[in-house]
mmCIF file with all atom_site columns, C-alpha atoms in Angstrom:
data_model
loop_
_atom_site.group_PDB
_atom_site.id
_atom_site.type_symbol
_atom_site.label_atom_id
_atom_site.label_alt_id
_atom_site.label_comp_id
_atom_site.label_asym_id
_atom_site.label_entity_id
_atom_site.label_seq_id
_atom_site.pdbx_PDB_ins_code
_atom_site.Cartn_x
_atom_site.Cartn_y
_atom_site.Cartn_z
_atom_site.occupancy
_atom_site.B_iso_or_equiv
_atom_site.pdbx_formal_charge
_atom_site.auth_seq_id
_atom_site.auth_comp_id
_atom_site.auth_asym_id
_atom_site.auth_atom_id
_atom_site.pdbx_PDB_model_num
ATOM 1   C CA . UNK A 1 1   ? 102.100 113.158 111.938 1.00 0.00 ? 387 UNK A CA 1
ATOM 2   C CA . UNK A 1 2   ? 101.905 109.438 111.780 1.00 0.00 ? 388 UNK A CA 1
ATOM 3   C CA . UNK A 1 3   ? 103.039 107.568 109.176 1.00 0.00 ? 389 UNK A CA 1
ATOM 4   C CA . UNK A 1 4   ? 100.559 105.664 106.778 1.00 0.00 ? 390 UNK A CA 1
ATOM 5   C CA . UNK A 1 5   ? 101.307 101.894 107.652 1.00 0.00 ? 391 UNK A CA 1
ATOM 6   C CA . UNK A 1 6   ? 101.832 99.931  104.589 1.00 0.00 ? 392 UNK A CA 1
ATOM 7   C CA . UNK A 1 7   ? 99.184  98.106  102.751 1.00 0.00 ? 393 UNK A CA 1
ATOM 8   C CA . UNK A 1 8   ? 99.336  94.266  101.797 1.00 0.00 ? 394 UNK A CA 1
ATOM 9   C CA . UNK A 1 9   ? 100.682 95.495  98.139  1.00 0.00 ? 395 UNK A CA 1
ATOM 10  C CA . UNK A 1 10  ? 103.416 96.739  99.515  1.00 0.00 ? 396 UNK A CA 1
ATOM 11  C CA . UNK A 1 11  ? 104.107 94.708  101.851 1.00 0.00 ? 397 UNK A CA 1
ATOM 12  C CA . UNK A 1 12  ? 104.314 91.880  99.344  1.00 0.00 ? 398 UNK A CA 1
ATOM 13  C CA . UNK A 1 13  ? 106.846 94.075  97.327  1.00 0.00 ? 399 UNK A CA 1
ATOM 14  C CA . UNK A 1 14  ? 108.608 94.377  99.965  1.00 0.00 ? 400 UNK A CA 1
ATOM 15  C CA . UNK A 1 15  ? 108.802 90.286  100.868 1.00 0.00 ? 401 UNK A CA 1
ATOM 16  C CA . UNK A 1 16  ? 109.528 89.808  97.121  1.00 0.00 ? 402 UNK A CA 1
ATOM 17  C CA . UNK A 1 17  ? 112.765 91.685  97.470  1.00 0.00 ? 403 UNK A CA 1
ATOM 18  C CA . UNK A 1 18  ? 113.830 89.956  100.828 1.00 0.00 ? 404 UNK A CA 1
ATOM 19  C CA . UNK A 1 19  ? 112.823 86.895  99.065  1.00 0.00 ? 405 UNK A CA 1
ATOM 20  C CA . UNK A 1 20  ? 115.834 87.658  96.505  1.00 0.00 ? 406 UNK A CA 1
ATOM 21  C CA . UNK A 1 21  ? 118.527 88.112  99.262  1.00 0.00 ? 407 UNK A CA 1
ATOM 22  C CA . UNK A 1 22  ? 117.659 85.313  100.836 1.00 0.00 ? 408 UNK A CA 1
ATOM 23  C CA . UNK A 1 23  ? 117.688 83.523  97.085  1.00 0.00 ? 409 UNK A CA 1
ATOM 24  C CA . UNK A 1 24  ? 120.868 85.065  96.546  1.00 0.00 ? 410 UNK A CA 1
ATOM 25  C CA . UNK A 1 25  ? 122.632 84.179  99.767  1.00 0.00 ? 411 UNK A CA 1
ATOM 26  C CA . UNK A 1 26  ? 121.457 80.785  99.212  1.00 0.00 ? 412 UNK A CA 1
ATOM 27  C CA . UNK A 1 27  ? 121.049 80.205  103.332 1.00 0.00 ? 413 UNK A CA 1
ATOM 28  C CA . UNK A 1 28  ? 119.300 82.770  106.014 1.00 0.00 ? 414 UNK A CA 1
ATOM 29  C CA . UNK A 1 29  ? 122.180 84.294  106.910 1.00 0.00 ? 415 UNK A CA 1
ATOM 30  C CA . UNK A 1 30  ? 121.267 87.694  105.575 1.00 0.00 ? 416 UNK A CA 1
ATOM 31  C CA . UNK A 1 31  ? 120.943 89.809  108.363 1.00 0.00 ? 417 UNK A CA 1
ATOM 32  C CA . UNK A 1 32  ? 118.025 92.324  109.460 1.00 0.00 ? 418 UNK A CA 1
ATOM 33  C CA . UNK A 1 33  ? 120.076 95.200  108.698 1.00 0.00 ? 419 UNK A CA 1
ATOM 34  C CA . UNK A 1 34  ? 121.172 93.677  104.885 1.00 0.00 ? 420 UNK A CA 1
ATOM 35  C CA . UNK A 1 35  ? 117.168 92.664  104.466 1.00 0.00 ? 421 UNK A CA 1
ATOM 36  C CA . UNK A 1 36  ? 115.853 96.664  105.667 1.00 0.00 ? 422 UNK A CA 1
ATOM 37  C CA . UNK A 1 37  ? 118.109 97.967  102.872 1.00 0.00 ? 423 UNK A CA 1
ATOM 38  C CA . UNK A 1 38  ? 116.810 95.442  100.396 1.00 0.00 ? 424 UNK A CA 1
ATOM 39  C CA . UNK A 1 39  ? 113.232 96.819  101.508 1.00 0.00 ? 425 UNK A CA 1
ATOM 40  C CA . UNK A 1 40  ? 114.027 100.371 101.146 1.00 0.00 ? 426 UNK A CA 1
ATOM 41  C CA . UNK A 1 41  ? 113.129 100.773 104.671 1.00 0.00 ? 427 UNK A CA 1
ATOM 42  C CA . UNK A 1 42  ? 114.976 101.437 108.048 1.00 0.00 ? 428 UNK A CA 1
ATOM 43  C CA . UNK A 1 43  ? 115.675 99.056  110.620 1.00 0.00 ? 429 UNK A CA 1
ATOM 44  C CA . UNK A 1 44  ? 113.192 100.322 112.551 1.00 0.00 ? 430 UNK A CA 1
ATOM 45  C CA . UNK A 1 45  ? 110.493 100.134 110.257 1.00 0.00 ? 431 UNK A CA 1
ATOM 46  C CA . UNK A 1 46  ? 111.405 96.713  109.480 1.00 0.00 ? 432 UNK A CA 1
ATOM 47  C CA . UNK A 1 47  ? 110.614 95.594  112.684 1.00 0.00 ? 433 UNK A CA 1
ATOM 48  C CA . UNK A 1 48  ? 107.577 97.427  112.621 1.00 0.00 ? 434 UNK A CA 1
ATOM 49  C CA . UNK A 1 49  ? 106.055 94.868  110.383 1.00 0.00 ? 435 UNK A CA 1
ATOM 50  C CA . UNK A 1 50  ? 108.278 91.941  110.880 1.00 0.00 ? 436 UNK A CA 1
ATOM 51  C CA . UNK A 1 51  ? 108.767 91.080  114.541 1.00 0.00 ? 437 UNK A CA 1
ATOM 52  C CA . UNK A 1 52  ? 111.656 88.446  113.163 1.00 0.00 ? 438 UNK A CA 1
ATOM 53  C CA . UNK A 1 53  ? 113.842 88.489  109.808 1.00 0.00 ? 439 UNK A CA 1
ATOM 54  C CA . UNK A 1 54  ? 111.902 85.580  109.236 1.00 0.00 ? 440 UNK A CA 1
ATOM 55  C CA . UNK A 1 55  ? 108.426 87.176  109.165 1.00 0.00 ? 441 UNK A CA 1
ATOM 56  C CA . UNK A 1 56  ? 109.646 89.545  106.345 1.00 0.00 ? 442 UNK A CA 1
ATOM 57  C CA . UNK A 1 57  ? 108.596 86.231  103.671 1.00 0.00 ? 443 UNK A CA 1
ATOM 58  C CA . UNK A 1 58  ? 105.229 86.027  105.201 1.00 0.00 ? 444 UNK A CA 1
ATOM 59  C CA . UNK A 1 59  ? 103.561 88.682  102.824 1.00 0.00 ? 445 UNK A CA 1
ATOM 60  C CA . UNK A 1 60  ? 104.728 86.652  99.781  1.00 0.00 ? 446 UNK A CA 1
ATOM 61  C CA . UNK A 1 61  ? 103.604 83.075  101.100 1.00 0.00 ? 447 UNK A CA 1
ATOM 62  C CA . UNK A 1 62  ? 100.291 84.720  102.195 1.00 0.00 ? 448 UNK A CA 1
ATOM 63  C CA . UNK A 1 63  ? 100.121 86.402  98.439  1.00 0.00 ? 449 UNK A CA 1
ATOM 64  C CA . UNK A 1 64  ? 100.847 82.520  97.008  1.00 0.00 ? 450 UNK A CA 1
ATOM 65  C CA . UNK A 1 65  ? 98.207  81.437  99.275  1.00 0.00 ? 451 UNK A CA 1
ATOM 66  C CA . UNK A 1 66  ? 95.513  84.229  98.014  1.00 0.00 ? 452 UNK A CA 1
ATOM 67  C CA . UNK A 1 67  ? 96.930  83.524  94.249  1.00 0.00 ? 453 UNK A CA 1
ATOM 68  C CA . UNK A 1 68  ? 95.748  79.747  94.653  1.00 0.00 ? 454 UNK A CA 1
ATOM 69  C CA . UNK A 1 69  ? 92.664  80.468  96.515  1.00 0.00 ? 455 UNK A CA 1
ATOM 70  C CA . UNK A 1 70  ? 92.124  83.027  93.679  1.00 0.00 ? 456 UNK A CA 1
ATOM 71  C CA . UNK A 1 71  ? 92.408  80.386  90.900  1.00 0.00 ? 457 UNK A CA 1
ATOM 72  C CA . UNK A 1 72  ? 90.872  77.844  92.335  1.00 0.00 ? 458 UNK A CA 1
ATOM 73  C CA . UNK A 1 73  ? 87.830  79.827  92.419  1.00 0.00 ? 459 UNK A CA 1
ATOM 74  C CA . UNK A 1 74  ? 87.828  80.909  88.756  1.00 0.00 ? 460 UNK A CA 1
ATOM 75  C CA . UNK A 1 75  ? 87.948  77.099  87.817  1.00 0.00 ? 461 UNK A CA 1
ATOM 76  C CA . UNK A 1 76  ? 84.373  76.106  85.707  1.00 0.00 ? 462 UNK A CA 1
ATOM 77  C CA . UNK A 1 77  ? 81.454  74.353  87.465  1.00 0.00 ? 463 UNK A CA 1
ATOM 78  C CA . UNK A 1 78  ? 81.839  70.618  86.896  1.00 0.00 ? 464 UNK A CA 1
ATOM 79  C CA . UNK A 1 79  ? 85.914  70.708  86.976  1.00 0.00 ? 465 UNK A CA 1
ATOM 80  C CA . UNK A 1 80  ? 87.267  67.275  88.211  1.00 0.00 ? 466 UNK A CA 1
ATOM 81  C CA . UNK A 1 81  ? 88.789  67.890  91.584  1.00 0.00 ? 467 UNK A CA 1
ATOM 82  C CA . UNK A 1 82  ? 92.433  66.738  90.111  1.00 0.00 ? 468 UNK A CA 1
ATOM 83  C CA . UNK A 1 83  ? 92.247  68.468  87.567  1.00 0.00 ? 469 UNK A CA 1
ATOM 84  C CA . UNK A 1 84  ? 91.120  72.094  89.509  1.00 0.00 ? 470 UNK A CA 1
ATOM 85  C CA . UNK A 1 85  ? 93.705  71.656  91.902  1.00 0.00 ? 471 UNK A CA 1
ATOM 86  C CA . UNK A 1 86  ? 96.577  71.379  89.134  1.00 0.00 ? 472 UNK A CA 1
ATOM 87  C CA . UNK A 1 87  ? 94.997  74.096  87.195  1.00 0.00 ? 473 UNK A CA 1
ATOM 88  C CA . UNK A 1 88  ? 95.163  76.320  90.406  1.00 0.00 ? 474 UNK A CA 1
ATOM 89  C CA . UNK A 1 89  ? 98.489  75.388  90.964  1.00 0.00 ? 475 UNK A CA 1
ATOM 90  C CA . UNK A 1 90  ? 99.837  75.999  87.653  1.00 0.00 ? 476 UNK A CA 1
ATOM 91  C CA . UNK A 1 91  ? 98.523  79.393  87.601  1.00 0.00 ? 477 UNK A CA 1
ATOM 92  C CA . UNK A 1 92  ? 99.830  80.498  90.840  1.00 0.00 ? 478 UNK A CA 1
ATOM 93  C CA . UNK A 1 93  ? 103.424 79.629  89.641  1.00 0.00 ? 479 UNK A CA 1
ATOM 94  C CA . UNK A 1 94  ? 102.888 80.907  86.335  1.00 0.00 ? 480 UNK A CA 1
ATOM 95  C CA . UNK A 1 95  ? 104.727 84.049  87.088  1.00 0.00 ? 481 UNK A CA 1
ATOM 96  C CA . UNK A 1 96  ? 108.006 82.474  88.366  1.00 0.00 ? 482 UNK A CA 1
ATOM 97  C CA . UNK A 1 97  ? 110.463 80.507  86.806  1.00 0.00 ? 483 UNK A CA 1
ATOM 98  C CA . UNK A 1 98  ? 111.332 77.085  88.100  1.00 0.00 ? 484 UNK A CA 1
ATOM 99  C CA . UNK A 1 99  ? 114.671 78.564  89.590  1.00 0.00 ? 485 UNK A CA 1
ATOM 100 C CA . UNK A 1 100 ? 113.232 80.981  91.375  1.00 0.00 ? 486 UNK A CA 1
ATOM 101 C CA . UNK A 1 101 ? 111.091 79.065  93.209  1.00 0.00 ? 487 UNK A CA 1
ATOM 102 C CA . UNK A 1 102 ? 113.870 75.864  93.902  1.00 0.00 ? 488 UNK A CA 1
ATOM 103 C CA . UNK A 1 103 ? 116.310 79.089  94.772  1.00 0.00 ? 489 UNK A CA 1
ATOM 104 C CA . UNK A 1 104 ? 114.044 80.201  97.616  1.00 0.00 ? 490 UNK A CA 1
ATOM 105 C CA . UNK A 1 105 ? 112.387 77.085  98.578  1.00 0.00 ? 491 UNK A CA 1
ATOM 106 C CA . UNK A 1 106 ? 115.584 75.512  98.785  1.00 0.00 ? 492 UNK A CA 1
ATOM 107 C CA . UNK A 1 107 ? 116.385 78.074  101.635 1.00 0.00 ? 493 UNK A CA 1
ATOM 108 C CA . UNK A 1 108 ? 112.858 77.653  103.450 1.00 0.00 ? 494 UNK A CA 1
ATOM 109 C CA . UNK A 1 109 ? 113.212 74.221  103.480 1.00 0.00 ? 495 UNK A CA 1
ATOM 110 C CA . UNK A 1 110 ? 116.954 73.897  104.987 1.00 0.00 ? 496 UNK A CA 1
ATOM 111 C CA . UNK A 1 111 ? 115.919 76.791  107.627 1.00 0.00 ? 497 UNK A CA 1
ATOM 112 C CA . UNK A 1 112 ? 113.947 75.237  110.590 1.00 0.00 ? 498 UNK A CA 1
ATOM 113 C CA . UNK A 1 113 ? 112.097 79.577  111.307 1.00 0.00 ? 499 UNK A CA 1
ATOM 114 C CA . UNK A 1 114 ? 111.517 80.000  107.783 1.00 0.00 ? 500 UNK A CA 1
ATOM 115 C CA . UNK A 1 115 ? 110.002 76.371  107.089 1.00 0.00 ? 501 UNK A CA 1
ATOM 116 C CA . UNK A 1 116 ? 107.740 77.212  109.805 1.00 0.00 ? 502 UNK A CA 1
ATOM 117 C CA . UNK A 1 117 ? 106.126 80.506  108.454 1.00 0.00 ? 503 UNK A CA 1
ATOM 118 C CA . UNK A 1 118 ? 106.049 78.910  105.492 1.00 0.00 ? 504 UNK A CA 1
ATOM 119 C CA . UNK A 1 119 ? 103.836 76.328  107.131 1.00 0.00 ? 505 UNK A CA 1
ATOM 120 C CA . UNK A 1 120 ? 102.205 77.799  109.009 1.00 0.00 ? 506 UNK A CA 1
ATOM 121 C CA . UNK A 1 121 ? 100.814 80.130  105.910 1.00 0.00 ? 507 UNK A CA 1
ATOM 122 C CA . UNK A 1 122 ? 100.107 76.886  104.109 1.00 0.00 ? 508 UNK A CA 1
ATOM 123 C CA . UNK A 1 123 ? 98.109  75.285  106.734 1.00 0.00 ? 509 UNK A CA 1
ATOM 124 C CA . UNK A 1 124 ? 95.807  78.598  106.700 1.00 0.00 ? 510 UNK A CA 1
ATOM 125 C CA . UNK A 1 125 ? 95.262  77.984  102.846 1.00 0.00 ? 511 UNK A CA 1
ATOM 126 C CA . UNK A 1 126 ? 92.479  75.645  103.885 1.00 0.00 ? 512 UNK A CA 1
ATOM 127 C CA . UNK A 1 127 ? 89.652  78.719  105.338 1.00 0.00 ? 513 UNK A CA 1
ATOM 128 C CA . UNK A 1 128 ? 90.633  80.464  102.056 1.00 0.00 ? 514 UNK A CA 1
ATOM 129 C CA . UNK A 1 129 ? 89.931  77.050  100.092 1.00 0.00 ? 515 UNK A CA 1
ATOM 130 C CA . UNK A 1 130 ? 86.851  76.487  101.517 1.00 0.00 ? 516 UNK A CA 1
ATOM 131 C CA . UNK A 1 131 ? 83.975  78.389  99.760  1.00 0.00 ? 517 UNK A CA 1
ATOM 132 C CA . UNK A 1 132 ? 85.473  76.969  96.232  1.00 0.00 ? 518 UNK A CA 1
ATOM 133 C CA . UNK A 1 133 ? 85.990  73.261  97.630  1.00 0.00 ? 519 UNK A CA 1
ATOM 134 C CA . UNK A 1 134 ? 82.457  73.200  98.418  1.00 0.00 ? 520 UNK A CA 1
ATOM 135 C CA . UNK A 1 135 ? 81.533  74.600  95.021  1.00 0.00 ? 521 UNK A CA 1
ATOM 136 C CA . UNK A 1 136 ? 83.505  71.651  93.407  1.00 0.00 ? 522 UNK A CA 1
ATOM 137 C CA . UNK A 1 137 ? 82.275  69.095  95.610  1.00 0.00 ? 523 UNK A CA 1
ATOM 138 C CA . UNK A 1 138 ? 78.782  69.961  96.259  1.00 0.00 ? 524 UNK A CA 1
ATOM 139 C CA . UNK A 1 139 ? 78.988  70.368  100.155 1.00 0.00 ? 525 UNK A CA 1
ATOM 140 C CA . UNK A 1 140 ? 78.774  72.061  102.874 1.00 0.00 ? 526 UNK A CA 1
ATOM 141 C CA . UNK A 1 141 ? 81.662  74.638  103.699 1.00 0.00 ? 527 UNK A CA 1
ATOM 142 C CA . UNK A 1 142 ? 81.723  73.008  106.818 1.00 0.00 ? 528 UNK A CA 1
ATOM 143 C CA . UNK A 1 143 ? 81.545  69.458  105.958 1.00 0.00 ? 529 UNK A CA 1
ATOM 144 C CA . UNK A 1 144 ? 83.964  66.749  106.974 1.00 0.00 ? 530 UNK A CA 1
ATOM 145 C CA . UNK A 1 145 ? 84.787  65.714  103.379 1.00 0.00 ? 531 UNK A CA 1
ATOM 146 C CA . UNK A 1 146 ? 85.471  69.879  102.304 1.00 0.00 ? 532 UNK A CA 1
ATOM 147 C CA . UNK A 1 147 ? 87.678  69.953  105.441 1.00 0.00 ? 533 UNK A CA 1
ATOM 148 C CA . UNK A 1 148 ? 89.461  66.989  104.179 1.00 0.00 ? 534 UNK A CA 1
ATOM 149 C CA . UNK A 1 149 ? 89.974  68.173  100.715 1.00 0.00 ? 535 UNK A CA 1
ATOM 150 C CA . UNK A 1 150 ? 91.547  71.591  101.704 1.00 0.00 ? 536 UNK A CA 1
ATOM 151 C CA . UNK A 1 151 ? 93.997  69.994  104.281 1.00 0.00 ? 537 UNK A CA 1
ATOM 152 C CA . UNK A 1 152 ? 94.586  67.924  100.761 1.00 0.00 ? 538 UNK A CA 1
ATOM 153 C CA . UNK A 1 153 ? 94.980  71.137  98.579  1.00 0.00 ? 539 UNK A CA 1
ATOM 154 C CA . UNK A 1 154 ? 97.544  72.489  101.364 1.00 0.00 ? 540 UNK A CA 1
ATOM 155 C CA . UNK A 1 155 ? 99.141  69.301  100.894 1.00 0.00 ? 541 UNK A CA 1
ATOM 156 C CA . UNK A 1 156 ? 99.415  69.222  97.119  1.00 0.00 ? 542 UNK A CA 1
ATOM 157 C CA . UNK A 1 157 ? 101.285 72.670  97.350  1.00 0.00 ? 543 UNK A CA 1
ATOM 158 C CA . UNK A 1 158 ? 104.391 71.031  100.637 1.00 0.00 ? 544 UNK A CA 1
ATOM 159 C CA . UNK A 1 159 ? 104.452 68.343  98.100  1.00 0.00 ? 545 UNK A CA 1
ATOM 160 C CA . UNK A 1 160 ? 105.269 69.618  94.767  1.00 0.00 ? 546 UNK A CA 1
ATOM 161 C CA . UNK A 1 161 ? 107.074 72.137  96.313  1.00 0.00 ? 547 UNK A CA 1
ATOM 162 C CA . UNK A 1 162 ? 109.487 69.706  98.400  1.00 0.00 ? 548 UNK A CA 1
ATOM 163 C CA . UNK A 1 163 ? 109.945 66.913  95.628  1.00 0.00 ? 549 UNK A CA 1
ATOM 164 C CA . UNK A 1 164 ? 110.593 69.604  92.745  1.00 0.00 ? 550 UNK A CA 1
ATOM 165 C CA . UNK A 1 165 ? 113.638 70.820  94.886  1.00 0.00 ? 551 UNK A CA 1
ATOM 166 C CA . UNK A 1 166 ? 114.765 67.707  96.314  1.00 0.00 ? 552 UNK A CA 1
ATOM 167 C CA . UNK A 1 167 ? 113.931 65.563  92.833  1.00 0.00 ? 553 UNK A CA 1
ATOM 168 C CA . UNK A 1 168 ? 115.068 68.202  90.612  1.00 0.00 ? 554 UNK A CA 1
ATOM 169 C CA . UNK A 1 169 ? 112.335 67.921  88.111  1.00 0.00 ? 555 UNK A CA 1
ATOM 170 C CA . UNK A 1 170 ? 110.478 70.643  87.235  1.00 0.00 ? 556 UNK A CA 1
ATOM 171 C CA . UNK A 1 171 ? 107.456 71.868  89.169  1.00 0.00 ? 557 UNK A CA 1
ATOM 172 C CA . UNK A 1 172 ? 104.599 71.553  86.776  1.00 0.00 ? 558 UNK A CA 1
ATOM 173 C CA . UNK A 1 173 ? 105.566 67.739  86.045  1.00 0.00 ? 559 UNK A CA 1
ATOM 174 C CA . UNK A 1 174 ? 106.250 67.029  89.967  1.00 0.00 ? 560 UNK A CA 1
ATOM 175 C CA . UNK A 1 175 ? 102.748 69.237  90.639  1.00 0.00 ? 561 UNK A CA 1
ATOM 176 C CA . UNK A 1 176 ? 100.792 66.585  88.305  1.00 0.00 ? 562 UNK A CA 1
ATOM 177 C CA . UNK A 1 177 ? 102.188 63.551  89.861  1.00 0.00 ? 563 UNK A CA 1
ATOM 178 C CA . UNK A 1 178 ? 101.030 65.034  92.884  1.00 0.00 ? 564 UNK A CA 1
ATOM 179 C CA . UNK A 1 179 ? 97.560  65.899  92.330  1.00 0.00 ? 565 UNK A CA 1
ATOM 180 C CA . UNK A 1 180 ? 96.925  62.865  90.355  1.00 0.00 ? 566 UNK A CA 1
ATOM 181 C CA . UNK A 1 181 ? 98.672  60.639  93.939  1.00 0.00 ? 567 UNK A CA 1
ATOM 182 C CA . UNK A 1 182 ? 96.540  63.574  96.589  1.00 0.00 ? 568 UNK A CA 1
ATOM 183 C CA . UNK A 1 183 ? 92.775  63.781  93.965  1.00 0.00 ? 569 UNK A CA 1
ATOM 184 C CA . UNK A 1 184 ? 93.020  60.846  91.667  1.00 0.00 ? 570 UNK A CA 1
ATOM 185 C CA . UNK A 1 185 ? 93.487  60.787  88.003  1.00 0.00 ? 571 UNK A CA 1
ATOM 186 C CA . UNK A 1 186 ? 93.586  63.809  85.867  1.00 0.00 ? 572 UNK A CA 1
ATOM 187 C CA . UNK A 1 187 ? 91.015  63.601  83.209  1.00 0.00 ? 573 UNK A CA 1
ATOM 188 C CA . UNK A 1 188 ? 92.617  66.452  80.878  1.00 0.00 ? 574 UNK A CA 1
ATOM 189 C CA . UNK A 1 189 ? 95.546  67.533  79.399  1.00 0.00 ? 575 UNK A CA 1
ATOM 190 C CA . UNK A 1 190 ? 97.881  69.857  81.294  1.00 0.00 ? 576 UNK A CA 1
ATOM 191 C CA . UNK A 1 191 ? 96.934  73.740  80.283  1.00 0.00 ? 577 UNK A CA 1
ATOM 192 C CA . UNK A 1 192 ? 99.608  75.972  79.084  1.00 0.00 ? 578 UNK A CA 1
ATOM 193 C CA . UNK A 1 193 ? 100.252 78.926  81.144  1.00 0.00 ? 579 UNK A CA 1
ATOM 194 C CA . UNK A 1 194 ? 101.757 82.580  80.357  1.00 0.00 ? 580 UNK A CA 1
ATOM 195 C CA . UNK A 1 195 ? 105.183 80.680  82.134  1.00 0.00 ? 581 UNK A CA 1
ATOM 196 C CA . UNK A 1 196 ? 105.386 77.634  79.259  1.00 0.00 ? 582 UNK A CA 1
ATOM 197 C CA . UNK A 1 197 ? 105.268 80.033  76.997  1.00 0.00 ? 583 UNK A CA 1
ATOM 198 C CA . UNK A 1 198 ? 108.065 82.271  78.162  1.00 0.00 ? 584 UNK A CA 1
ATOM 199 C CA . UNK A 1 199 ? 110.088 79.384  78.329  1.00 0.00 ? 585 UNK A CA 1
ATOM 200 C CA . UNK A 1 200 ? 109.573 78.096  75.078  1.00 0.00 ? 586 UNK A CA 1
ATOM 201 C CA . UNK A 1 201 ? 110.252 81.410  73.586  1.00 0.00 ? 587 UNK A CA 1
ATOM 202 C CA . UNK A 1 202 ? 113.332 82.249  75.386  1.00 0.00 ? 588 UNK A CA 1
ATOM 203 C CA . UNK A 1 203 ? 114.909 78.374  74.316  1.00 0.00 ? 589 UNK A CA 1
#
């Protein structure tokens, strides 16, 4: 009898705890074999869903992607664009802590295969974007302008991302400055998030 193939909740548990060694080991060196046993999974069945080591983070990039597109959506009618975006973004990181993030990003970004999945997941951000751009801007889905905006959404996320790491400030400062630069000026206050609050209590 077959096996069940795994669904994308799994598979995202999975890419969380490859995302760790590869955190850990601070470079991609970890090796198929060390990633399987991180997974709980054969060799085998590794490559059954990830033709490359590299493939193994694509779950969790796609699952950041879904988070934002996710967020964004549940943003009010009438939101300023800027001030969406940020909102979107701060929620999607809201369950990791600023080290986590540098930890692995730092490792994406140094790795030439992993930068590109990475990318390439990012650049697809914009068809999930699209139905809640056009909500916040009043046009079409297939409009020039909502087009534009997502591509600038995608952006907003390389961005923060790259200037956190390489700046090292912390993400929800470098994620303003970025949406304010990408969207224009941000017309309220930052919003706490379940992750400021962690922080503060933990201090």
């Amino acid at each position: 009898m077959a096996r069940k193939a795994l669904d994308q909740d799994e598979l995202l548990v999975i890419s969380r705890r490859c995302a760790a060694v590869f955190a850990e080991a601070g470079d991609s060196s970890p090796t198929v074999a060390r990633l399987a046993e991180a997974a709980g999974m054969s060799q085998r069945s590794f490559y059954r869903y990830f033709p490359t080591k590299e493939e193994c983070l694509r779950p969790l990039f796609d699952g950041g992607s879904r988070a934002f597109a996710d967020a964004l959506a549940a943003q009010p009618p009438g939101t300023a664009l800027a001030d969406a975006m940020l909102r979107a973004f701060d929620l999607t990181y809201s369950t990791s802590s600023d080290e986590e993030a540098r930890a692995l990003m730092a490792v994406v970004f140094a790795d030439a295969v992993l930068r590109r999945v990475w990318l390439q997941a990012t650049y697809e951000i914009t068809e999930l974007l699209r139905p809640s751009v056009a909500a916040l801007l009043g046009t079409p889905a297939d409009d020039l302008r909502t087009t534009a905006v997502c591509g600038q959404a995608a952006l907003l996320n390389i961005v923060a991302l790259e200037h956190s790491i390489r700046d090292e400030t912390p993400l929800a400062d470098t994620a303003r400055a970025a949406a304010a630069a990408l969207f224009g000026p941000l017309s309220q206050p930052r919003t706490a998030t379940p992750h400021d609050a962690a922080r503060t209590t933990t201090k």
